[in-house]
Amino acid sequence: MTYCSSMFRSLERVIVKHPKEAFISQENVSKQWELFNYIEEPDFNEALREYQDFILILAKHVPNIDYLPASSEVGLDSLYAHDPVKFTKEGAILLKSGKRSRQPETESYRRFLTDKNIPIIGELTGDAVADGGDIVWLDDRTLVVGRGYRTNDEAIRQLREMTAHQVDEFIVVPLTHDNGEEECLHLMSLISLVDENLAVVYSRLIPVFFRELLINRGIRLIEVPEDEYQNLGCNVLALAPRVCMIVEGTRSTKKQLLNAGATVYEYKGYEISYKGTGGPTCLTCPVVRN
């Protein structure tokens, strides 16, 4: 089987985690939300309702949805199933988050992938830390990695080595300090590919060389305005080429996507996305895209 080395091809299999398994209860949320640096305390029951609507959209387009189980070893952020692992054509690379409170998710993911007979082709070791949100397939032979607070130089060295036989071009994009070490700024906070030649971006935080590289490759850029960036407008999940999902409240971004010929589905993500700073790409770990 060929696994995932694309951000926009038709999504065939995906891993997610239901908030009832990540949040557990309102009591558990109350204990953990400040520890995990959420903007506000999520409402557990409303999170369940939002997630039901999210999954209804996902299930219309994705034939195989795998759910991570509950685990006492992990916390609220395990809702964001994208970050502890990154898929390549050959299988999964296990990561170790730059957010220390998320690092136990790696072992939980290892057991899950083993149970599902999904191959693990490598894992970060030693001082290396990286989040899946910092790793973007620009195309199936070009891998882009953001160097920031969640992904360090040693992780980049190991990822380059592990993917060398699959990748023609390995691009490192330096990320900014922005709002500081405790904030979640990933490369995927700044770019979402919706098709091979269409990307949603927040250019204010993108290095000039990388923005020029995208343009020189013929990728049309949809520019997210400041207020919509704060509402996760740059976090767009491609379900298929030019078919995508986005958090409600991003009117300009949605209009630009529609004008570019995209089909756009919206979900209310105040509890499951905005408060934990994790949009639809964060909520999903693509396993197979065809």
JSON list of N, CA and C in Angstrom, two decimals, residues 49-62 65 67 245:
[
{"chain": "A", "resi": 49, "resn": "ARG", "atom": "N", "xyz": [-20.99, 18.22, 20.43]},
{"chain": "A", "resi": 49, "resn": "ARG", "atom": "CA", "xyz": [-21.92, 18.59, 19.36]},
{"chain": "A", "resi": 49, "resn": "ARG", "atom": "C", "xyz": [-21.15, 19.12, 18.14]},
{"chain": "A", "resi": 50, "resn": "GLU", "atom": "N", "xyz": [-20.16, 19.96, 18.38]},
{"chain": "A", "resi": 50, "resn": "GLU", "atom": "CA", "xyz": [-19.36, 20.48, 17.27]},
{"chain": "A", "resi": 50, "resn": "GLU", "atom": "C", "xyz": [-18.65, 19.35, 16.53]},
{"chain": "A", "resi": 51, "resn": "TYR", "atom": "N", "xyz": [-18.15, 18.40, 17.29]},
{"chain": "A", "resi": 51, "resn": "TYR", "atom": "CA", "xyz": [-17.39, 17.32, 16.67]},
{"chain": "A", "resi": 51, "resn": "TYR", "atom": "C", "xyz": [-18.29, 16.41, 15.85]},
{"chain": "A", "resi": 52, "resn": "GLN", "atom": "N", "xyz": [-19.51, 16.22, 16.31]},
{"chain": "A", "resi": 52, "resn": "GLN", "atom": "CA", "xyz": [-20.46, 15.42, 15.54]},
{"chain": "A", "resi": 52, "resn": "GLN", "atom": "C", "xyz": [-20.68, 16.03, 14.16]},
{"chain": "A", "resi": 53, "resn": "ASP", "atom": "N", "xyz": [-20.82, 17.35, 14.10]},
{"chain": "A", "resi": 53, "resn": "ASP", "atom": "CA", "xyz": [-21.01, 18.03, 12.81]},
{"chain": "A", "resi": 53, "resn": "ASP", "atom": "C", "xyz": [-19.73, 17.94, 11.96]},
{"chain": "A", "resi": 54, "resn": "PHE", "atom": "N", "xyz": [-18.59, 18.06, 12.61]},
{"chain": "A", "resi": 54, "resn": "PHE", "atom": "CA", "xyz": [-17.31, 17.94, 11.91]},
{"chain": "A", "resi": 54, "resn": "PHE", "atom": "C", "xyz": [-17.18, 16.55, 11.26]},
{"chain": "A", "resi": 55, "resn": "ILE", "atom": "N", "xyz": [-17.49, 15.52, 12.02]},
{"chain": "A", "resi": 55, "resn": "ILE", "atom": "CA", "xyz": [-17.36, 14.15, 11.52]},
{"chain": "A", "resi": 55, "resn": "ILE", "atom": "C", "xyz": [-18.38, 13.86, 10.42]},
{"chain": "A", "resi": 56, "resn": "LEU", "atom": "N", "xyz": [-19.55, 14.45, 10.49]},
{"chain": "A", "resi": 56, "resn": "LEU", "atom": "CA", "xyz": [-20.55, 14.25, 9.43]},
{"chain": "A", "resi": 56, "resn": "LEU", "atom": "C", "xyz": [-20.01, 14.74, 8.09]},
{"chain": "A", "resi": 57, "resn": "ILE", "atom": "N", "xyz": [-19.34, 15.88, 8.10]},
{"chain": "A", "resi": 57, "resn": "ILE", "atom": "CA", "xyz": [-18.73, 16.39, 6.86]},
{"chain": "A", "resi": 57, "resn": "ILE", "atom": "C", "xyz": [-17.60, 15.46, 6.42]},
{"chain": "A", "resi": 58, "resn": "LEU", "atom": "N", "xyz": [-16.74, 15.10, 7.35]},
{"chain": "A", "resi": 58, "resn": "LEU", "atom": "CA", "xyz": [-15.59, 14.26, 7.04]},
{"chain": "A", "resi": 58, "resn": "LEU", "atom": "C", "xyz": [-16.05, 12.92, 6.45]},
{"chain": "A", "resi": 59, "resn": "ALA", "atom": "N", "xyz": [-17.05, 12.32, 7.06]},
{"chain": "A", "resi": 59, "resn": "ALA", "atom": "CA", "xyz": [-17.50, 10.98, 6.65]},
{"chain": "A", "resi": 59, "resn": "ALA", "atom": "C", "xyz": [-18.12, 10.96, 5.26]},
{"chain": "A", "resi": 60, "resn": "LYS", "atom": "N", "xyz": [-18.62, 12.10, 4.79]},
{"chain": "A", "resi": 60, "resn": "LYS", "atom": "CA", "xyz": [-19.18, 12.16, 3.44]},
{"chain": "A", "resi": 60, "resn": "LYS", "atom": "C", "xyz": [-18.10, 12.05, 2.37]},
{"chain": "A", "resi": 61, "resn": "HIS", "atom": "N", "xyz": [-16.86, 12.32, 2.75]},
{"chain": "A", "resi": 61, "resn": "HIS", "atom": "CA", "xyz": [-15.77, 12.36, 1.77]},
{"chain": "A", "resi": 61, "resn": "HIS", "atom": "C", "xyz": [-14.68, 11.33, 2.02]},
{"chain": "A", "resi": 62, "resn": "VAL", "atom": "N", "xyz": [-14.61, 10.81, 3.24]},
{"chain": "A", "resi": 62, "resn": "VAL", "atom": "CA", "xyz": [-13.52, 9.91, 3.61]},
{"chain": "A", "resi": 62, "resn": "VAL", "atom": "C", "xyz": [-14.10, 8.55, 3.97]},
{"chain": "A", "resi": 65, "resn": "ILE", "atom": "N", "xyz": [-12.34, 6.04, 8.49]},
{"chain": "A", "resi": 65, "resn": "ILE", "atom": "CA", "xyz": [-11.99, 6.92, 9.61]},
{"chain": "A", "resi": 65, "resn": "ILE", "atom": "C", "xyz": [-11.64, 6.04, 10.80]},
{"chain": "A", "resi": 67, "resn": "TYR", "atom": "N", "xyz": [-10.40, 5.84, 14.79]},
{"chain": "A", "resi": 67, "resn": "TYR", "atom": "CA", "xyz": [-10.47, 6.65, 16.01]},
{"chain": "A", "resi": 67, "resn": "TYR", "atom": "C", "xyz": [-9.42, 6.19, 17.03]},
{"chain": "A", "resi": 245, "resn": "MET", "atom": "N", "xyz": [-12.45, 21.90, 4.00]},
{"chain": "A", "resi": 245, "resn": "MET", "atom": "CA", "xyz": [-13.19, 22.20, 5.22]},
{"chain": "A", "resi": 245, "resn": "MET", "atom": "C", "xyz": [-12.48, 23.30, 5.98]}
]
